[in-house]
Backbone as a printed PyTorch tensor [residue, N CA C, xyz], in Angstrom:
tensor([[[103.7260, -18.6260, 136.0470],
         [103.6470, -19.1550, 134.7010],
         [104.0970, -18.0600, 133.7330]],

        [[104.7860, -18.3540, 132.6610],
         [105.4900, -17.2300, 131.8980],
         [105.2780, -17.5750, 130.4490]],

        [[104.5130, -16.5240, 130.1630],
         [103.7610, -16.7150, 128.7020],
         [105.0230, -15.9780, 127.7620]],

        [[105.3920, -16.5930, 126.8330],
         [106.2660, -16.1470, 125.7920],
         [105.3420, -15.5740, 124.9580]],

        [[106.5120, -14.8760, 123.8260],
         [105.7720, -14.5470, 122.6510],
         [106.4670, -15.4050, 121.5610]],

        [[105.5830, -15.5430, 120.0300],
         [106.3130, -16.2290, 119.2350],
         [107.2730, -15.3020, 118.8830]],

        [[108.2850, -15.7340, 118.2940],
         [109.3080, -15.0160, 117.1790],
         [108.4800, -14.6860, 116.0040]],

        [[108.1920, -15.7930, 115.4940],
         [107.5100, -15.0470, 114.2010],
         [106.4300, -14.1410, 114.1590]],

        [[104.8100, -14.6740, 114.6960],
         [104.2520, -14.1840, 114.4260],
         [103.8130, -13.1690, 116.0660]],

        [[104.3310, -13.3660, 116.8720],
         [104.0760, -12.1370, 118.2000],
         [102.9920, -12.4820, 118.7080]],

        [[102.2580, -13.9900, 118.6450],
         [101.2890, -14.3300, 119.2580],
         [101.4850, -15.1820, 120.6850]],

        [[101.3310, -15.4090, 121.8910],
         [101.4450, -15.8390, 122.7550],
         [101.5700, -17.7210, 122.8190]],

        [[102.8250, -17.7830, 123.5440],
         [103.4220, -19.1450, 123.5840],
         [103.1370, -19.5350, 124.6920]],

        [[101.9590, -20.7370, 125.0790],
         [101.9460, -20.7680, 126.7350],
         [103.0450, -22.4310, 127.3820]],

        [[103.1290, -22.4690, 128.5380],
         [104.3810, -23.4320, 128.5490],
         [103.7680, -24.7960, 127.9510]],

        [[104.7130, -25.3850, 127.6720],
         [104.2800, -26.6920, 127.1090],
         [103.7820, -26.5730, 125.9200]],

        [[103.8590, -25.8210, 125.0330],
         [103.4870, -25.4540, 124.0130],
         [104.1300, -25.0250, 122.8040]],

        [[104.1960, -25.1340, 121.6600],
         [105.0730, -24.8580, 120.2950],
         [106.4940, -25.3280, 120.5160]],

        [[107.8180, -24.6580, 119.8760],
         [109.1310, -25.0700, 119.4170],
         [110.1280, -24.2330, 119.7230]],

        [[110.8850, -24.2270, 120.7450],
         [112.0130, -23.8440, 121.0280],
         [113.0970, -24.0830, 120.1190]],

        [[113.8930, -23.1760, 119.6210],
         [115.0720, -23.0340, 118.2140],
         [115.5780, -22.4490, 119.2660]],

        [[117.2560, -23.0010, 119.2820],
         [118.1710, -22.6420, 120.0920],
         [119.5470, -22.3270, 119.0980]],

        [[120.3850, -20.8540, 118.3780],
         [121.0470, -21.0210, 117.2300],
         [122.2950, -21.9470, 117.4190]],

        [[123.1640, -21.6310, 116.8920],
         [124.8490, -22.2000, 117.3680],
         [124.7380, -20.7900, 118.2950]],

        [[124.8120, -19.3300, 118.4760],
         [125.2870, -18.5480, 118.6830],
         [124.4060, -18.2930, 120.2090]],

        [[123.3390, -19.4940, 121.0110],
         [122.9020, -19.1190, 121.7060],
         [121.6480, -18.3680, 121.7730]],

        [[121.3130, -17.9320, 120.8600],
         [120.2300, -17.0090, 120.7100],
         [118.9300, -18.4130, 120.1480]],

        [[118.0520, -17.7810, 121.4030],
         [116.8880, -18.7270, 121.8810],
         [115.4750, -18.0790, 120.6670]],

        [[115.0150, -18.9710, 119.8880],
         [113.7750, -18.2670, 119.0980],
         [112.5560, -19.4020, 119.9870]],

        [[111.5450, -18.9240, 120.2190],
         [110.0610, -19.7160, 120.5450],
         [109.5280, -19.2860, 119.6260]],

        [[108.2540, -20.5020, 118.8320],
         [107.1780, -20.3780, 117.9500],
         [106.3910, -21.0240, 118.5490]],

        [[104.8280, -20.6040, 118.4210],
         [103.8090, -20.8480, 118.6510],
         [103.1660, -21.9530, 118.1840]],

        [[103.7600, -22.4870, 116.7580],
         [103.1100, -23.5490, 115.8780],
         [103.8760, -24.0950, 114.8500]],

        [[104.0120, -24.8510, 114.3250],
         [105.2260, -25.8730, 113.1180],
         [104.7260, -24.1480, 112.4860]],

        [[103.8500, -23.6780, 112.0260],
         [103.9400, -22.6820, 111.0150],
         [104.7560, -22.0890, 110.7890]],

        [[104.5700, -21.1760, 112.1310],
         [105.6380, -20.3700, 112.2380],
         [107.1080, -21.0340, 112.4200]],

        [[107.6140, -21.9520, 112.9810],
         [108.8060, -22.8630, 112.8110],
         [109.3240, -22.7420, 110.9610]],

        [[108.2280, -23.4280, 110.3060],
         [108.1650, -23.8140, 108.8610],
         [109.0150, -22.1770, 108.1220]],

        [[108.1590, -20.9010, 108.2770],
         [108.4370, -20.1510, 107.9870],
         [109.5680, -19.2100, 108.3890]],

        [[109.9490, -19.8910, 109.1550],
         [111.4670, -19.0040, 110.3750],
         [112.2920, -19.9100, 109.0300]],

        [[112.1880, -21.0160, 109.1520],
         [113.8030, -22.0700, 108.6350],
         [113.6150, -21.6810, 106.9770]],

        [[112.3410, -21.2800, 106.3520],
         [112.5460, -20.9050, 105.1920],
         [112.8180, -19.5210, 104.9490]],

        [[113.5790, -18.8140, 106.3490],
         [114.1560, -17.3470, 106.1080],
         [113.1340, -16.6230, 105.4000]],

        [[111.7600, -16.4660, 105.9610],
         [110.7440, -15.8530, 105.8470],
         [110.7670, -14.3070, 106.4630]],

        [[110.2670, -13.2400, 106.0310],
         [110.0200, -11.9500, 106.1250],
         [108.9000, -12.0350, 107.3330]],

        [[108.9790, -11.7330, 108.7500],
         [107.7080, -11.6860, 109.0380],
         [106.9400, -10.3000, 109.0230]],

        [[107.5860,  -9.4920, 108.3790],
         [107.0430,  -7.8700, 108.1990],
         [106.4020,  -8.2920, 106.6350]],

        [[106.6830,  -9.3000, 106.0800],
         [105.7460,  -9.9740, 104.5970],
         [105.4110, -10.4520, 104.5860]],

        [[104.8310, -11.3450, 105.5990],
         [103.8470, -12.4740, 105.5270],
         [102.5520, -11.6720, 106.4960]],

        [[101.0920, -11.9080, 105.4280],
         [ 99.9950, -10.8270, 105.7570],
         [ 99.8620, -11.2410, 107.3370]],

        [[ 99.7780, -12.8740, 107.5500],
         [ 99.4370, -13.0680, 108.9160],
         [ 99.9300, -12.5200, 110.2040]],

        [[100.9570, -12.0370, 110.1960],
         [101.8520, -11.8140, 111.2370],
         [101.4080, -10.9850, 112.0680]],

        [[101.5370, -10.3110, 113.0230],
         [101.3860,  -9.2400, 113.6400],
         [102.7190,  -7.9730, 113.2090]],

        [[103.3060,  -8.2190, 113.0970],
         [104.5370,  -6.8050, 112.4520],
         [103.8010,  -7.1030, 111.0860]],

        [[103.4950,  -7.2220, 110.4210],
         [102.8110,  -7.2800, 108.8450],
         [101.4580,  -6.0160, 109.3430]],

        [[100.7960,  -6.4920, 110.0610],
         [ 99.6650,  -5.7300, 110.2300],
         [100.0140,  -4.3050, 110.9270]],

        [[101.1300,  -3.9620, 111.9230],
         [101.4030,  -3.1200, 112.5110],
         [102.0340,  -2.1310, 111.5640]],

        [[103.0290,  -2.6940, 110.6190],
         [103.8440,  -2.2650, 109.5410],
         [102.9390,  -1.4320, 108.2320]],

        [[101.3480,  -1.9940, 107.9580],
         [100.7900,  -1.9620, 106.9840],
         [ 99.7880,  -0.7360, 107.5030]],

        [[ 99.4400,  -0.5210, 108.6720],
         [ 98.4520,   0.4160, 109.3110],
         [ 97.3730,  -0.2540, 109.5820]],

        [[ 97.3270,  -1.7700, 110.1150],
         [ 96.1270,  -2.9740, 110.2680],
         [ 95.9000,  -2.7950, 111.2650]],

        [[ 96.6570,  -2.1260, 112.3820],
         [ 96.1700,  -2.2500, 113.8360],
         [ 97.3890,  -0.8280, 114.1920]],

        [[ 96.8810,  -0.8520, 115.5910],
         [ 96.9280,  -0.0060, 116.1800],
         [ 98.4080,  -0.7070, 116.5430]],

        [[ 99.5700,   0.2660, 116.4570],
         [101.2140,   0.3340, 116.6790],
         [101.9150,   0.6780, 118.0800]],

        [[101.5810,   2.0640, 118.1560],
         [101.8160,   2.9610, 118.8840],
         [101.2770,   3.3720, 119.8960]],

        [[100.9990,   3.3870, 121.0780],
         [ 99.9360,   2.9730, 122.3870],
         [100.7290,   3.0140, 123.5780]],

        [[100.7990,   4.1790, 124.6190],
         [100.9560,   4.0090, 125.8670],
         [100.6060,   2.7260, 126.4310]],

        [[ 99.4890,   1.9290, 126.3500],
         [ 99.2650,   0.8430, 127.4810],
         [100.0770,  -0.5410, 126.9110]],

        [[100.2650,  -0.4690, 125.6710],
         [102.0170,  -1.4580, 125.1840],
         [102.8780,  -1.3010, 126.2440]],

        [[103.1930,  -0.1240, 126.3030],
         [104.6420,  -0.0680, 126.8870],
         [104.4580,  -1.2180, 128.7440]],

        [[102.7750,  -1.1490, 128.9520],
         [103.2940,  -1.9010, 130.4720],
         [103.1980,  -3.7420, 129.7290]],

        [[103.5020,  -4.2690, 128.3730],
         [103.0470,  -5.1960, 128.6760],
         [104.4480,  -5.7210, 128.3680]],

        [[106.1520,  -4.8320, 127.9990],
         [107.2050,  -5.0730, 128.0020],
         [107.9060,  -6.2230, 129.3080]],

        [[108.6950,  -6.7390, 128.7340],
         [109.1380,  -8.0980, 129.7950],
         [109.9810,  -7.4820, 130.6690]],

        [[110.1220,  -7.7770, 131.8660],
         [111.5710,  -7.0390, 132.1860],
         [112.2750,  -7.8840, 133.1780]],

        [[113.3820,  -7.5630, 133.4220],
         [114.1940,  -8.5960, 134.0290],
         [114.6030,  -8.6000, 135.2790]],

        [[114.2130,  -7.5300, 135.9360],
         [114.5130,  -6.9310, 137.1840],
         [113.5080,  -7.2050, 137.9080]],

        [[113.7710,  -8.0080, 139.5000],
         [112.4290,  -8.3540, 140.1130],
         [112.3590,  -7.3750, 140.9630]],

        [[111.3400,  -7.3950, 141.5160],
         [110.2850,  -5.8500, 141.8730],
         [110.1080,  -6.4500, 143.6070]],

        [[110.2140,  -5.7000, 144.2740],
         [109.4480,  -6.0930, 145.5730],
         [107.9780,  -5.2100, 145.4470]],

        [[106.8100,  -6.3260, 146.1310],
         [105.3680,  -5.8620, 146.1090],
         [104.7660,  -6.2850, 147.5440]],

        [[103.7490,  -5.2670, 147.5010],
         [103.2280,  -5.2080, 148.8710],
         [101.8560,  -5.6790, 148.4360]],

        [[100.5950,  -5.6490, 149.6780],
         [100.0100,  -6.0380, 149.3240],
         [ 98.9820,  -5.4670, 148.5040]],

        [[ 99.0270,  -3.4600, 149.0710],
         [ 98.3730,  -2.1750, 148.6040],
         [ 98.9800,  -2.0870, 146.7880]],

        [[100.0500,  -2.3530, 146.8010],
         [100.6540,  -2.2190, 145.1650],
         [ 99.9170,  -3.3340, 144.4860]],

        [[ 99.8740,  -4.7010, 144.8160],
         [ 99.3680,  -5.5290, 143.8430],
         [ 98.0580,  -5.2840, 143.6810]],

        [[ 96.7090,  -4.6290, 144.2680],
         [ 95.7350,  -4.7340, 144.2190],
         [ 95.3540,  -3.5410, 143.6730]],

        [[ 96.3550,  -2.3060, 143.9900],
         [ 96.2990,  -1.5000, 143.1300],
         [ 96.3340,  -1.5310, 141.7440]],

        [[ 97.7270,  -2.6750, 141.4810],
         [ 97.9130,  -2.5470, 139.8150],
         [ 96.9850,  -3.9470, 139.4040]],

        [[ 96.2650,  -4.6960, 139.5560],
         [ 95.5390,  -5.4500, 139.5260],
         [ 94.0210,  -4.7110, 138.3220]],

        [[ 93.5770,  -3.7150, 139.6390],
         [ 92.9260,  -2.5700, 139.2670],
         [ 93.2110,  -2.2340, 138.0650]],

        [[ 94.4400,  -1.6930, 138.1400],
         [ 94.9940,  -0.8260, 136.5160],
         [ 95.0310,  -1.5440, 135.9960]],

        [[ 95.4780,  -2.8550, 136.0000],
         [ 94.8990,  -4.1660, 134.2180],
         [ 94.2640,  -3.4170, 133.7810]],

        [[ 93.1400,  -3.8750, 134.5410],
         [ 91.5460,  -3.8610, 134.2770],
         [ 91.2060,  -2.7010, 133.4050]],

        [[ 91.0910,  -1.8920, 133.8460],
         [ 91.0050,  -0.3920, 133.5140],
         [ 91.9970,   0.0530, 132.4490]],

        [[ 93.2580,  -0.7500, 132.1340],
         [ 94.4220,  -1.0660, 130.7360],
         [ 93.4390,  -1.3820, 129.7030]],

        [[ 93.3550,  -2.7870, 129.9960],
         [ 92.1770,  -3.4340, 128.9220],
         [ 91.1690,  -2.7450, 128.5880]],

        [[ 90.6720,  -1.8720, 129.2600],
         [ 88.8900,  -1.7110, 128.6640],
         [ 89.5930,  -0.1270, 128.3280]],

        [[ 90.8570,   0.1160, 128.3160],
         [ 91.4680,   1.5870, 127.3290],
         [ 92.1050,   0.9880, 126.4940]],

        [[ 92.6950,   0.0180, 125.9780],
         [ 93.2010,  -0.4910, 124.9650],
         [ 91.9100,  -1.2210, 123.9540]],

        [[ 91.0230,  -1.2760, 124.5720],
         [ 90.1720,  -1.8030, 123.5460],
         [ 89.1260,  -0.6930, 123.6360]],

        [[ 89.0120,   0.7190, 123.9360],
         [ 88.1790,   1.4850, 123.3390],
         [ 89.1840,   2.4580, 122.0800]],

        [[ 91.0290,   2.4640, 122.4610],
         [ 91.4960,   2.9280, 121.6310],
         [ 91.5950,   1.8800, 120.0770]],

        [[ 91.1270,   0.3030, 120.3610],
         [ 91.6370,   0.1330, 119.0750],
         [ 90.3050,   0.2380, 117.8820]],

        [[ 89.1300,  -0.2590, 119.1090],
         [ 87.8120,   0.4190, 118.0800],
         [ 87.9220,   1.6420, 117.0540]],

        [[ 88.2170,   2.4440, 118.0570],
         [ 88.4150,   3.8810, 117.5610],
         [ 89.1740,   3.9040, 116.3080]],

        [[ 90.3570,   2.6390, 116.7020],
         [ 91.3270,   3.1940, 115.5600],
         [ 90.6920,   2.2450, 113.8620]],

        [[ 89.8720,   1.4100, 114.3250],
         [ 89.5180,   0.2570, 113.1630],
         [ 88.3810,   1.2500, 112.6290]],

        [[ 87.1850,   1.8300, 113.5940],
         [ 86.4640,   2.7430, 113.2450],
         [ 86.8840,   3.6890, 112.0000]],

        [[ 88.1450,   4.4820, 112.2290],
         [ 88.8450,   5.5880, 111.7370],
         [ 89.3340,   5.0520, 110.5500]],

        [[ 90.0220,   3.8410, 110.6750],
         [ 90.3760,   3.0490, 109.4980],
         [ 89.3850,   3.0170, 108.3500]],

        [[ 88.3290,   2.3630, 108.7970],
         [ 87.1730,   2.0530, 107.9120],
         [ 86.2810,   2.9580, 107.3380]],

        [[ 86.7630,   4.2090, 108.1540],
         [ 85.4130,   5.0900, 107.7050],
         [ 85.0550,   5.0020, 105.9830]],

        [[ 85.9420,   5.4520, 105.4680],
         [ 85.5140,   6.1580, 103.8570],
         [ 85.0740,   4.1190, 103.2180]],

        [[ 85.4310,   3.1620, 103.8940],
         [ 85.1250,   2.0360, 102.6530],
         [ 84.1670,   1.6930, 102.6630]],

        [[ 82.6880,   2.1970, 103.1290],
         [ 81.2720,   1.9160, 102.7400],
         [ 81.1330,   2.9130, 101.4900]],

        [[ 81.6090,   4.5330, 101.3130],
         [ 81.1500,   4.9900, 100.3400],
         [ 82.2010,   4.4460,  99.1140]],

        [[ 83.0760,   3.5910,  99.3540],
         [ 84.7250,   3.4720,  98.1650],
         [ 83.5880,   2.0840,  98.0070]],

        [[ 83.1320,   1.1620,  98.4750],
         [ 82.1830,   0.1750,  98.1880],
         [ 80.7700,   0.2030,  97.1080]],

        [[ 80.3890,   1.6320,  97.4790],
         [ 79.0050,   2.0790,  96.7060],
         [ 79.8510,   2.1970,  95.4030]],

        [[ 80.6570,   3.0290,  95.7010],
         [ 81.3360,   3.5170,  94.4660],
         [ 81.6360,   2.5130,  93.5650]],

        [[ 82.6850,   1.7610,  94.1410],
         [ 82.9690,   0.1830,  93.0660],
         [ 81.9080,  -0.5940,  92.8370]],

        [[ 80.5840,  -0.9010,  93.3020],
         [ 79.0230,  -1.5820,  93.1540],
         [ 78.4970,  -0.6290,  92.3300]],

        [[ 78.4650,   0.4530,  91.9780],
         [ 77.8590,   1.0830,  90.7760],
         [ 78.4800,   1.1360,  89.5010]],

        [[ 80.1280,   1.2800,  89.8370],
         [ 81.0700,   1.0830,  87.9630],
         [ 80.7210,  -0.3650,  88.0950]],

        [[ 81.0240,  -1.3060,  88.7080],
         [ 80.6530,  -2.3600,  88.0990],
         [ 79.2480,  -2.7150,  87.6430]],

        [[ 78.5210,  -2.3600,  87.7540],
         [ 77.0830,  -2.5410,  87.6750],
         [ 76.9100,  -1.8600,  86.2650]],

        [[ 77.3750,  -0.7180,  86.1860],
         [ 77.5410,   0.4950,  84.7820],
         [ 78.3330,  -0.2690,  83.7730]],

        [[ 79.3140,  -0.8710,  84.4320],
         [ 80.3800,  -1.5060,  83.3970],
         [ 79.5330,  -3.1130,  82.7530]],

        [[ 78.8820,  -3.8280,  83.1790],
         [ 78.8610,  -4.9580,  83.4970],
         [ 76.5690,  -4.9480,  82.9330]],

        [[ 76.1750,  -4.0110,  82.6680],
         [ 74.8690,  -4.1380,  82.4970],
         [ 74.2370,  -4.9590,  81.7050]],

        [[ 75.1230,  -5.3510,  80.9150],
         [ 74.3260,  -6.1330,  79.3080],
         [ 74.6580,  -7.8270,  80.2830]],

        [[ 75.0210,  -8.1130,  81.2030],
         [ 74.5150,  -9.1160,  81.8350],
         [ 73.0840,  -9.2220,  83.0900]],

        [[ 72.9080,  -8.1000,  83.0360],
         [ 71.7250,  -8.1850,  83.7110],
         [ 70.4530,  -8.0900,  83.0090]],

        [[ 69.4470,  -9.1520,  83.0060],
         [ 68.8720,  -9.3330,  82.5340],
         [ 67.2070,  -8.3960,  82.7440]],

        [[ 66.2060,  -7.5720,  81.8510],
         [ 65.3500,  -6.5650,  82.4480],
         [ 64.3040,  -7.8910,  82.7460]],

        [[ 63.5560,  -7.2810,  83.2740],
         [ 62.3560,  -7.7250,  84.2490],
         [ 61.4250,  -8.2430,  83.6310]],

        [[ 61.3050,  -7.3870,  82.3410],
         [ 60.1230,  -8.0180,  81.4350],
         [ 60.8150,  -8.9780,  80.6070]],

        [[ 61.7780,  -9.6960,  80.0280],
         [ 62.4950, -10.6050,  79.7880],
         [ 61.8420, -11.8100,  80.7650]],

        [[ 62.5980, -11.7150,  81.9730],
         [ 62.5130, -13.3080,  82.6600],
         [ 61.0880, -13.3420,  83.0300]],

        [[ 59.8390, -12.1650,  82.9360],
         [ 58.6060, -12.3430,  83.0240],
         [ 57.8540, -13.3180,  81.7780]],

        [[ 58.3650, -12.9530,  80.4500],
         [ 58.2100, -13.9150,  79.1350],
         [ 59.0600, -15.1550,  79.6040]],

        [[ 60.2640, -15.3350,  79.6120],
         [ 60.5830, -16.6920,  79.8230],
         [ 59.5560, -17.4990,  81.0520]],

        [[ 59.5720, -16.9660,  82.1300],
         [ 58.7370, -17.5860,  82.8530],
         [ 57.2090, -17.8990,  82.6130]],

        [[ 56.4570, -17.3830,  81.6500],
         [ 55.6090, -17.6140,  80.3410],
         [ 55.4940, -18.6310,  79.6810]],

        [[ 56.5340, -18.4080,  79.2230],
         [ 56.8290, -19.3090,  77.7100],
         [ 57.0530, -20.5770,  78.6720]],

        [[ 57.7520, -20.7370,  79.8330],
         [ 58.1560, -22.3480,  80.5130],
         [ 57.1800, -22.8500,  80.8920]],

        [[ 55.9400, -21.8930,  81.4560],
         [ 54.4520, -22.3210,  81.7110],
         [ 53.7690, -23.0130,  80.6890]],

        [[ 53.9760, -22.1110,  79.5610],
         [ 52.9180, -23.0210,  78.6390],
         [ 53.7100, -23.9900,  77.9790]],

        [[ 54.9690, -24.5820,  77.7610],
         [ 55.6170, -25.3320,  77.9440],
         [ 55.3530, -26.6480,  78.6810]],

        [[ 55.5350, -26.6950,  79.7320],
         [ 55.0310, -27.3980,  81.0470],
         [ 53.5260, -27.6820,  80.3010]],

        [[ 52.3890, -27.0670,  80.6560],
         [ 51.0950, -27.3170,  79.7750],
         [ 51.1830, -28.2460,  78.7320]],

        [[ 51.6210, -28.1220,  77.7980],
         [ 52.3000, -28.8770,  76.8670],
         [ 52.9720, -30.2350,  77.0320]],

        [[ 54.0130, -29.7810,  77.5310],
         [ 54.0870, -31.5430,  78.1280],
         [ 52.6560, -31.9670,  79.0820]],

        [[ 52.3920, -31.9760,  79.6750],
         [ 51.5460, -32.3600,  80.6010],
         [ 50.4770, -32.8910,  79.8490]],

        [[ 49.8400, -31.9130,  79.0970],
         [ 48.8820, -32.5510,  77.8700],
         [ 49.1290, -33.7740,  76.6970]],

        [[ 50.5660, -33.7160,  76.5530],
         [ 51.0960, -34.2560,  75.8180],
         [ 51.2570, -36.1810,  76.2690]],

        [[ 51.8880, -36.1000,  77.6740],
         [ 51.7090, -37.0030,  78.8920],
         [ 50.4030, -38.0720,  78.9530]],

        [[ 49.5840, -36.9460,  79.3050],
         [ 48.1530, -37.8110,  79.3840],
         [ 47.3690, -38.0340,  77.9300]],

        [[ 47.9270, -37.9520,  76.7150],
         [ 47.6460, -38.4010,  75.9310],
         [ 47.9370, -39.7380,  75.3900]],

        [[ 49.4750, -39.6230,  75.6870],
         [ 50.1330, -41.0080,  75.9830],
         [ 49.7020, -42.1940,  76.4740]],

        [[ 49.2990, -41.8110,  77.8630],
         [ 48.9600, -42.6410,  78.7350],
         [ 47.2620, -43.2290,  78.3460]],

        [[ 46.4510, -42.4110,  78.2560],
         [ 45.1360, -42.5540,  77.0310],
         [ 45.5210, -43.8300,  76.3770]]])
């Protein structure tokens, strides 16, 4: 079974699945979804559209650059395999995956570090900037007062009526 990738967005095409674009010139495009179709025929940027995967690679959203990429390249040349090689590299997936996903933690980790204190920071100017909407404590303690004896008021008012 031979999993494509989209053209546009570099997400996985499995068979029977999305839109084959074939040009005049021969050159074969697969998409994953009318989306990406939609956005190919409107001569769309996919290094500018946020969704993409080259958008995110391009922007510093994910991790680019990675030894364990290079084994997931297509290639065209068939391989003779034994039975010691396949179970060997079977193995190395495995052990691919669980290094490609401790390098991309690392790298989202590294990414993120400084935006909890760039967060405090912007939650206090705004808070500084923005104070004469916050209302003090002893304020909504009187309103909540004043609606009590209010309430009282009607209520008394009610059963007088009804009297």
């Amino acid at each position: 079974m031979r999993l494509e990738k989209c053209w546009f967005c570099s997400s996985t095409c499995y068979p029977g699945h999305g839109i084959t674009f074939v040009r005049n010139d021969s050159k074969v495009f697969k998409f994953c979804r009318s989306k990406c179709h939609a956005n190919f025929k409107m001569k769309r940027n996919p290094r500018k559209v946020a969704w993409t995967k080259a958008y995110r690679h391009g922007h510093g959203k994910e991790l680019a650059e990675d030894a364990t990429f290079e084994l997931e390249r297509k290639r065209n040349r068939p391989e003779k395999y034994n039975r010691i090689l396949v179970q060997k590299s079977v193995k190395a997936m495995k052990k691919i995956l669980e290094i490609r996903k401790v390098r991309q933690d690392r790298f989202y980790e590294n990414r993120m570090k400084g935006k909890k204190s760039k967060d405090l920071v912007d939650a206090k100017k705004v808070l500084r900037d923005e104070l004469h909407l916050v209302r003090p404590m002893e304020a909504q303690r009187r309103d909540v007062a004043e609606m009590e004896k209010l309430k009282v008021a009607v209520d008394a008012a009610q059963q007088d009526v009804e009297m």
